[in-house]
PDB file of C-alpha atoms in Angstrom:
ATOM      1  CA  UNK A   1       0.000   0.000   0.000  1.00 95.00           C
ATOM      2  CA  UNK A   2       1.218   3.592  -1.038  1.00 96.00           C
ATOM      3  CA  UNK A   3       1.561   5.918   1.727  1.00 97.00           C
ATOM      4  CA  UNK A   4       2.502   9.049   2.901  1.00 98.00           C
ATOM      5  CA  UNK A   5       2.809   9.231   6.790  1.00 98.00           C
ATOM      6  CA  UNK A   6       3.614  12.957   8.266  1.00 98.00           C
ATOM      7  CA  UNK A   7       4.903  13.846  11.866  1.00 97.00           C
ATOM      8  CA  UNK A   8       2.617  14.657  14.743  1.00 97.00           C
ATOM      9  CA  UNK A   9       0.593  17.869  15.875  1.00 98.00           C
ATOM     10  CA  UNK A  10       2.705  20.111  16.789  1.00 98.00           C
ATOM     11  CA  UNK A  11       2.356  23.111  19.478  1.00 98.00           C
ATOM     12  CA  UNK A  12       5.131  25.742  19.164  1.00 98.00           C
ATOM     13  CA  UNK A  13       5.583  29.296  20.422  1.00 98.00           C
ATOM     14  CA  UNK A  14       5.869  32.364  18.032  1.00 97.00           C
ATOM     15  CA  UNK A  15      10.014  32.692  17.246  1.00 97.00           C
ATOM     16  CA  UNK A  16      10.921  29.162  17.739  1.00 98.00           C
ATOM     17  CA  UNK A  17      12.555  26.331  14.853  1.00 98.00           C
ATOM     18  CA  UNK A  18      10.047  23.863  13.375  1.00 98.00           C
ATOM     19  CA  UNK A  19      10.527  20.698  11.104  1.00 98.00           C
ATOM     20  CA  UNK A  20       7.736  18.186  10.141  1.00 98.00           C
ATOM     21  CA  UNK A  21       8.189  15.301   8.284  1.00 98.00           C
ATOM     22  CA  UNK A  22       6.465  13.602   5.519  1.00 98.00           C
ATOM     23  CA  UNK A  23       7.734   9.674   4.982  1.00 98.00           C
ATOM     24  CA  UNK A  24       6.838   7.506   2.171  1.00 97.00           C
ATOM     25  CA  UNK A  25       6.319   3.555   1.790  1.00 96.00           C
ATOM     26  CA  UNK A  26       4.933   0.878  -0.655  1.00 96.00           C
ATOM     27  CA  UNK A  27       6.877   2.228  -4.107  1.00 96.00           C
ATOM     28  CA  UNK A  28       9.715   3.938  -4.697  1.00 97.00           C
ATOM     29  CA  UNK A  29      10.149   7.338  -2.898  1.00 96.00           C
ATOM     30  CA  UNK A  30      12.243   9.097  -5.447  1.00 96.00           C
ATOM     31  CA  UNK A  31      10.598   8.501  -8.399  1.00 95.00           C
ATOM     32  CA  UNK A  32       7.317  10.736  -7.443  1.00 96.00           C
ATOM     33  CA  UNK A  33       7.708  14.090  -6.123  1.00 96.00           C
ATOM     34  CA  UNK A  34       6.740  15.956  -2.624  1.00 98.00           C
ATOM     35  CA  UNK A  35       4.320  18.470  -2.485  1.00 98.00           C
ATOM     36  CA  UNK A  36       4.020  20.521   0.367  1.00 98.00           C
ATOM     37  CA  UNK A  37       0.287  22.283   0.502  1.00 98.00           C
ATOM     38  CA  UNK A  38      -0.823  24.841   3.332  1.00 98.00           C
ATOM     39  CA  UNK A  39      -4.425  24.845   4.698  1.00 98.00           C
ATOM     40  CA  UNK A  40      -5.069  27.940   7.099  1.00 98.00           C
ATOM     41  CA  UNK A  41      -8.382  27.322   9.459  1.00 96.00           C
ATOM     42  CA  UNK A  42     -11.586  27.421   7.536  1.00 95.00           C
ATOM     43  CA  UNK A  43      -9.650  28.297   4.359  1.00 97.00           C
ATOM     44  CA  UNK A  44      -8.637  26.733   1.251  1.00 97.00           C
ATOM     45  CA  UNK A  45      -5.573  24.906  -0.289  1.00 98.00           C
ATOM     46  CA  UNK A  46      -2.782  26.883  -1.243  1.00 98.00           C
ATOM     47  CA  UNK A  47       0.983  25.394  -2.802  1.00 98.00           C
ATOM     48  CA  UNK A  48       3.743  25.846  -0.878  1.00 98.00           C
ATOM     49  CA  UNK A  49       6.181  24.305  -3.117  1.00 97.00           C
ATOM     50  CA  UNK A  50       8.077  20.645  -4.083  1.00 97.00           C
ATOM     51  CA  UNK A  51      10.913  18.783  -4.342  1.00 97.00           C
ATOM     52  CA  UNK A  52      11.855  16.366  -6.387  1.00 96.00           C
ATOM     53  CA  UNK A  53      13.482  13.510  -4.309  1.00 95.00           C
ATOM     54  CA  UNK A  54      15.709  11.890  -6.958  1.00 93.00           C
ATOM     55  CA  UNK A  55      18.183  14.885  -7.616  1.00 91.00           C
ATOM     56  CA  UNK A  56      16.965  17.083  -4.744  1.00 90.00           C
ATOM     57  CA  UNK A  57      15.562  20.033  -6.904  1.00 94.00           C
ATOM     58  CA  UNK A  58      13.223  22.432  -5.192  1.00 97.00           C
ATOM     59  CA  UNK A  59      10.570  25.186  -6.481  1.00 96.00           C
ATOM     60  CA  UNK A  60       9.097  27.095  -4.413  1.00 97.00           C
ATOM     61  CA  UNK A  61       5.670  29.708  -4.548  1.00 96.00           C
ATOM     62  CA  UNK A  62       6.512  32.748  -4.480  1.00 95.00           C
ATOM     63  CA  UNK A  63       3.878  33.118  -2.016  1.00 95.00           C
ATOM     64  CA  UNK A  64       6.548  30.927   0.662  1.00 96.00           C
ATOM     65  CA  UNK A  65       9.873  31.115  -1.276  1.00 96.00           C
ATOM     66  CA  UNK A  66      12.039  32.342   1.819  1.00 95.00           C
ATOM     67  CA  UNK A  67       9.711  31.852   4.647  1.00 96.00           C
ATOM     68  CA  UNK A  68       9.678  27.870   4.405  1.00 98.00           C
ATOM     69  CA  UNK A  69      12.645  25.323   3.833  1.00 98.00           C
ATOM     70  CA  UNK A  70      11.751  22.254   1.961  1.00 98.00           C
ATOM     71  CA  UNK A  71      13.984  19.378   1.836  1.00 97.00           C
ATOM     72  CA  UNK A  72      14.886  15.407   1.471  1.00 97.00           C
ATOM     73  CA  UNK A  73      16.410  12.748   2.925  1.00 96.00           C
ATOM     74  CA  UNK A  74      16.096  10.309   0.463  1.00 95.00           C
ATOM     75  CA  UNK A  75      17.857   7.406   2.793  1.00 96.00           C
ATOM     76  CA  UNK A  76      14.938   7.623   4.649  1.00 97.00           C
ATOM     77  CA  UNK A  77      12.448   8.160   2.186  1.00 97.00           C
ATOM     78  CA  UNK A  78      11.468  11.527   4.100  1.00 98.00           C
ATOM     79  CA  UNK A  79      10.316  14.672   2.994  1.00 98.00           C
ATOM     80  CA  UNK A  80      10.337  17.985   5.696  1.00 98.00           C
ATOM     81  CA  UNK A  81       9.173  21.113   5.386  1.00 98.00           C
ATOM     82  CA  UNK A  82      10.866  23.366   7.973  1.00 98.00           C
ATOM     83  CA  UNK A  83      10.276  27.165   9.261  1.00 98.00           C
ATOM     84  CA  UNK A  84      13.818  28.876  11.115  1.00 97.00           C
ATOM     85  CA  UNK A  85      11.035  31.373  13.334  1.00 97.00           C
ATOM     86  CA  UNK A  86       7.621  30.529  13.386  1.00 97.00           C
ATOM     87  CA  UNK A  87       4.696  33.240  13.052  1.00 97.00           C
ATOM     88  CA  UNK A  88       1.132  33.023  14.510  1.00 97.00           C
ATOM     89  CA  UNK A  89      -0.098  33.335  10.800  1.00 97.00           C
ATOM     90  CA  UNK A  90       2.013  29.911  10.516  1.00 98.00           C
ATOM     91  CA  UNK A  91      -0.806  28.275  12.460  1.00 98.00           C
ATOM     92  CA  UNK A  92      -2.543  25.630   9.810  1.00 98.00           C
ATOM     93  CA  UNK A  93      -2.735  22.499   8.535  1.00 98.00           C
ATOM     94  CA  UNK A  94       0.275  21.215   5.998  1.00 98.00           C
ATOM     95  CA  UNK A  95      -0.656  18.325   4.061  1.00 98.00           C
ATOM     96  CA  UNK A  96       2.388  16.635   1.680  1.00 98.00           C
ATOM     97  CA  UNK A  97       1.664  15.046  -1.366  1.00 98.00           C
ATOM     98  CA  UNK A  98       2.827  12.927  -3.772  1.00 97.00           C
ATOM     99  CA  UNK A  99       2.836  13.656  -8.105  1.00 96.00           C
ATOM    100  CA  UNK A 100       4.483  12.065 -10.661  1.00 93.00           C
ATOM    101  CA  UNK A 101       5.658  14.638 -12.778  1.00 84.00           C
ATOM    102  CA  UNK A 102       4.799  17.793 -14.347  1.00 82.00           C
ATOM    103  CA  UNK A 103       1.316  17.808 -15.497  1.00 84.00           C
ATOM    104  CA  UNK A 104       0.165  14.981 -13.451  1.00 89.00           C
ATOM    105  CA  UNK A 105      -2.188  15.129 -10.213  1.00 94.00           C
ATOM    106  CA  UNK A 106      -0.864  15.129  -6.759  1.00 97.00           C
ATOM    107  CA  UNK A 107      -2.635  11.307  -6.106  1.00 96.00           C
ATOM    108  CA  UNK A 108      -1.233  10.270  -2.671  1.00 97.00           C
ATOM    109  CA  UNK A 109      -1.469  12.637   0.455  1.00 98.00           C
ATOM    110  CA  UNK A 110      -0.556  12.594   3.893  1.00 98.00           C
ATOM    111  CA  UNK A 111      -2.705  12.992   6.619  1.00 98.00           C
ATOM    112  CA  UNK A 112      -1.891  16.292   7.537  1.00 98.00           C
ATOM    113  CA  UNK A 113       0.192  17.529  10.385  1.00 98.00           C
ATOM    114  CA  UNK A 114      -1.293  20.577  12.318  1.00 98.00           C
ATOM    115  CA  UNK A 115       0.644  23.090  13.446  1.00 98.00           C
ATOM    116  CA  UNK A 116      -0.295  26.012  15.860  1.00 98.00           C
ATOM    117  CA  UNK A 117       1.584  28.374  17.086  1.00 98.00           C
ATOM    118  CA  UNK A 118       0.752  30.377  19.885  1.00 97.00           C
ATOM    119  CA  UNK A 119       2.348  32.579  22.742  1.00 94.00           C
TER     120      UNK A 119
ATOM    121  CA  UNK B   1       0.959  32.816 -11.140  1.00 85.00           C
ATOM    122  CA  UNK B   2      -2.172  31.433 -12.830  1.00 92.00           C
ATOM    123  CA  UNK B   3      -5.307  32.175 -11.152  1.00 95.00           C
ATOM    124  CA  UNK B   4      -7.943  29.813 -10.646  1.00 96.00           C
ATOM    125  CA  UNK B   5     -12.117  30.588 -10.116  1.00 97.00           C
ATOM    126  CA  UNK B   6     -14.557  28.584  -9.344  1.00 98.00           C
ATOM    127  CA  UNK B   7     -18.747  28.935  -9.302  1.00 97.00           C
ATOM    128  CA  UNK B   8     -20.415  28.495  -7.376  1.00 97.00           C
ATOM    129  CA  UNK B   9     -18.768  28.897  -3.882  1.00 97.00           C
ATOM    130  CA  UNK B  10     -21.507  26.835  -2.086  1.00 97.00           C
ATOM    131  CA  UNK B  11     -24.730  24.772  -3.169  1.00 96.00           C
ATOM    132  CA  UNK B  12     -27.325  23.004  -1.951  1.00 97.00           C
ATOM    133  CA  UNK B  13     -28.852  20.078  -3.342  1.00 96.00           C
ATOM    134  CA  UNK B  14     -30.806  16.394  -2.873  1.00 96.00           C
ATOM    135  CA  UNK B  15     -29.725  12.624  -3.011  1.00 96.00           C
ATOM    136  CA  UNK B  16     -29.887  12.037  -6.510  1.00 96.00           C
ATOM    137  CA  UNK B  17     -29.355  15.255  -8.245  1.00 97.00           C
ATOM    138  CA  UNK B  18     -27.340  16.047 -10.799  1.00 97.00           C
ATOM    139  CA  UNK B  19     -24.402  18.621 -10.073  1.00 97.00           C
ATOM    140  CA  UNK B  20     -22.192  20.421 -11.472  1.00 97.00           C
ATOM    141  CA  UNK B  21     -18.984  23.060 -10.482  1.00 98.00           C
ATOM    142  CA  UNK B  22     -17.502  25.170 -13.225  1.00 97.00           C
ATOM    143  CA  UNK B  23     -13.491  26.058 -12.903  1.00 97.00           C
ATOM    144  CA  UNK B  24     -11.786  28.961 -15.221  1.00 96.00           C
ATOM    145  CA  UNK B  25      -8.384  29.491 -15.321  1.00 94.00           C
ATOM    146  CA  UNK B  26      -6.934  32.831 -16.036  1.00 94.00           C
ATOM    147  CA  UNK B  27      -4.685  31.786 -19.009  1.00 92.00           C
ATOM    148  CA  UNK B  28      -3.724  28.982 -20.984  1.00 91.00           C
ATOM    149  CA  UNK B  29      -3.600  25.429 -18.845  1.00 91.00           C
ATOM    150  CA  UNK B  30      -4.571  22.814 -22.207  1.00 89.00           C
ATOM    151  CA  UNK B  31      -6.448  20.085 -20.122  1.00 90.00           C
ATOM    152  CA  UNK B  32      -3.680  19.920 -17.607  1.00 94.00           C
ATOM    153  CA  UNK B  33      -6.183  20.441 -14.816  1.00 96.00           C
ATOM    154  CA  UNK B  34      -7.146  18.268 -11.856  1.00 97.00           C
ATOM    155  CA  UNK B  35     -10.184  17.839  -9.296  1.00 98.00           C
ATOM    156  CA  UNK B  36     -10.278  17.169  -5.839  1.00 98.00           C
ATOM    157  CA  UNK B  37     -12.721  16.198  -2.702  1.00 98.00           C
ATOM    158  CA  UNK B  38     -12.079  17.311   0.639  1.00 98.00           C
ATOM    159  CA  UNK B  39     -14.527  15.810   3.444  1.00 97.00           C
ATOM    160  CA  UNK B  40     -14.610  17.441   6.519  1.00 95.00           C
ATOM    161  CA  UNK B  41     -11.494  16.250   8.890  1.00 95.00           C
ATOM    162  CA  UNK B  42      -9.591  14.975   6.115  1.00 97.00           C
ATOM    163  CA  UNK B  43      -7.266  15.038   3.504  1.00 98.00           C
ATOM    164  CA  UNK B  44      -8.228  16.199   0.233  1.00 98.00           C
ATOM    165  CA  UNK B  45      -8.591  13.214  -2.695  1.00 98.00           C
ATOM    166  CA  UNK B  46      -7.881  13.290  -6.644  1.00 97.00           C
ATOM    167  CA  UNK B  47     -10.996  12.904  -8.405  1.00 97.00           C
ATOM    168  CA  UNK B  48     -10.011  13.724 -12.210  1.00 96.00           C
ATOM    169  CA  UNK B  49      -7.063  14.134 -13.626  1.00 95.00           C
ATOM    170  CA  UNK B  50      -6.385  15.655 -17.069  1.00 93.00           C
ATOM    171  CA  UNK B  51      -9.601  17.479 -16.902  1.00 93.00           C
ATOM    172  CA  UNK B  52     -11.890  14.512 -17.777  1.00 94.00           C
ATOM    173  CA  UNK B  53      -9.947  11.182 -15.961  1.00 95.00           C
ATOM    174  CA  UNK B  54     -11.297   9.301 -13.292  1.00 96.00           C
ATOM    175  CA  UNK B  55      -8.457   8.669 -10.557  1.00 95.00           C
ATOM    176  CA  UNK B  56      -8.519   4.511  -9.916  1.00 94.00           C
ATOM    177  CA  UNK B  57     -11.253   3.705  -7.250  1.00 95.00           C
ATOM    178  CA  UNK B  58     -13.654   7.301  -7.875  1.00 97.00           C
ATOM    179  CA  UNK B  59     -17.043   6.559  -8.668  1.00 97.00           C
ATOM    180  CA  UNK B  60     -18.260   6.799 -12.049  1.00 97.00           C
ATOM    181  CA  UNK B  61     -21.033   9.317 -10.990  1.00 97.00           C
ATOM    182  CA  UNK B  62     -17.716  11.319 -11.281  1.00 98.00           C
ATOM    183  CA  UNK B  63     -17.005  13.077 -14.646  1.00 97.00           C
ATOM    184  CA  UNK B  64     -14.806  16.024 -16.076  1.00 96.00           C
ATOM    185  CA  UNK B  65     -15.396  18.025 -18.864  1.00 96.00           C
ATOM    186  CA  UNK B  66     -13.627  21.040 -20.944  1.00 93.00           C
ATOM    187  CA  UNK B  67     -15.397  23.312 -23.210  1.00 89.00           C
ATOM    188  CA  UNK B  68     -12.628  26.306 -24.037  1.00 85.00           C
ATOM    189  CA  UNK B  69     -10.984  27.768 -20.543  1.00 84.00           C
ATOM    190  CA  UNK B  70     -14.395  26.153 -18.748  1.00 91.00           C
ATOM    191  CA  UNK B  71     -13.513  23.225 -16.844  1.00 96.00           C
ATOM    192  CA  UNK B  72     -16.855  20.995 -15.215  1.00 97.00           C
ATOM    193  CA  UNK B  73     -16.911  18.873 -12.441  1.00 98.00           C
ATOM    194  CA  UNK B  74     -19.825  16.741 -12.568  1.00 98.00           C
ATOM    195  CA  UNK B  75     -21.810  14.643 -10.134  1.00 97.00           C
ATOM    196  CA  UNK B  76     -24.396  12.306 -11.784  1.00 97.00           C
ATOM    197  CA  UNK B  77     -26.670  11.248  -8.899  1.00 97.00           C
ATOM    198  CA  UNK B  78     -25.585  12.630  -5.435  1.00 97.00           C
ATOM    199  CA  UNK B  79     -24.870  10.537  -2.548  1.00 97.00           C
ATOM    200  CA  UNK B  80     -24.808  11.870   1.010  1.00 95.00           C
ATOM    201  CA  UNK B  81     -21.083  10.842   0.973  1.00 96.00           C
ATOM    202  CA  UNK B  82     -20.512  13.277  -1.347  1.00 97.00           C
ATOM    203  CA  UNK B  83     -20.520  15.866   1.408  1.00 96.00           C
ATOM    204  CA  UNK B  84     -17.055  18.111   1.031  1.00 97.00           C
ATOM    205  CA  UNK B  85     -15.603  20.746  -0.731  1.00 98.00           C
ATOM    206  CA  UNK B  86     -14.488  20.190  -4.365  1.00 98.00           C
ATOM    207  CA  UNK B  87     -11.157  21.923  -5.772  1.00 98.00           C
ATOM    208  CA  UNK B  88      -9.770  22.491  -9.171  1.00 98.00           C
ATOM    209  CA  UNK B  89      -5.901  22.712  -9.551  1.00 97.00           C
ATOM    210  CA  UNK B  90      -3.799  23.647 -12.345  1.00 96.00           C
ATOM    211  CA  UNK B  91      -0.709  21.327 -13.218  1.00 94.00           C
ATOM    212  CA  UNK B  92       0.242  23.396 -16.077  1.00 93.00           C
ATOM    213  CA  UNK B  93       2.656  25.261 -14.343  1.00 92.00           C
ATOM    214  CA  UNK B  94       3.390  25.796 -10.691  1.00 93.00           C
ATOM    215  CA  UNK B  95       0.272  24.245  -9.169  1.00 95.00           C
ATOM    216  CA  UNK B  96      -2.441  26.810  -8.044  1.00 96.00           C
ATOM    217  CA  UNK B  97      -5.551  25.541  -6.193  1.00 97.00           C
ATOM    218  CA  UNK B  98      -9.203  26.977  -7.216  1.00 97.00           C
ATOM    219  CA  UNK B  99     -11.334  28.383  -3.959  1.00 98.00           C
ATOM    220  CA  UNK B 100     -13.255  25.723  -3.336  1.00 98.00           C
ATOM    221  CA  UNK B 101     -17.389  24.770  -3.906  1.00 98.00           C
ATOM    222  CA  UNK B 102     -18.793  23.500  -0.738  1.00 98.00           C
ATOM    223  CA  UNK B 103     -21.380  21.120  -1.528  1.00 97.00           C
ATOM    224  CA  UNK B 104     -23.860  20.498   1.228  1.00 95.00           C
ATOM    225  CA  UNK B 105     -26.795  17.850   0.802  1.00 88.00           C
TER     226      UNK B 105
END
């Protein structure tokens, strides 16, 4: 079974490091890419940006380029999307996501990992 | 980026009616565009991919269409389980996500 497992809720205070993971099992990790796709409360979905596992290649939205870090560790067949000093506006649900290639559909997601952050 | 719309925002209809949800992106995107389900609590779902292809395991009361820059998401018969938002996305480029129809039976 194809899977994409992500890293627990998370509680954090405004200013502080975050990284949550995104791992994948049941076919082979870097052959698809990871999405990374925001979902503030009671909003919708927005892109956050991907990375393609296989030669570590990264685009960003311009909407996050420089407030998130995406990256792989493909030994462990593990995504993470990372933030150096969270935000209150950071508070949301981040769902990864996996797509084939250009074009395609993103037809695998994660759970979701929620994130709040709060003073 | 391209910009996605969708129409309507919200509906309201029975078990067993026909619906549809109309996507328009705000340039060129060929058919390269995708639909997805998100029930409350949960993860969103691909329902068609390539404007008109049902993802393995979707229900064939699912259907796509393109006329032009309209995209259609169609139900056949409505099923209470199809309680959730819908999304269109755009894989042309970098992916952009449509607002959202919330579909309430």
């Amino acid at each position: 079974e194809v899977l994409l497992e992500q890293s627990g809720a998370e509680v954090k205070k405004p200013g502080e490091f975050l990284r949550i993971s995104c791992k994948g099992s049941g076919y082979t990790f870097t052959s698809y890419w990871i999405n990374w796709v925001r979902q503030m409360p009671g909003k919708g979905l927005e892109w956050m940006g991907r990375i393609d596992p296989r030669e570590s290649q990264i685009t960003y939205s311009p909407s996050f380029q420089g407030h998130v870090t995406i990256s792989v560790d493909k030994s462990i067949s593990t995504a993470y999307l990372q933030w150096s000093s969270l935000k209150a506006s950071d508070s949301a649900i981040y769902y990864c996501a996996r797509q084939a290639s250009s074009y395609y559909g993103m037809e695998v997601w994660g759970q979701g990992t929620t994130v709040t952050v709060s003073s | 980026d391209i910009q996605m719309t969708q129409s309507p925002s919200s509906l309201s209809a029975s078990v067993g009616d026909r619906v549809t949800i109309t996507c328009r992106a705000s340039e060129y995107i060929s058919s390269y565009l995708n639909w997805y389900q998100q029930k409350p609590g949960k993860a969103p779902r691909l329902l068609i991919y390539d404007g008109s292809s049902l993802q393995s395991g979707v229900p064939s009361r699912f259907s796509g269409r393109r006329s032009g820059t309209d995209y259609t998401l169609i139900i056949s018969s409505l099923q209470p389980e199809d309680l959730a938002t819908y999304y269109c996305q755009q894989s042309y480029s970098n992916p952009t996500f449509g607002p959202g129809t919330k579909v309430d039976i």
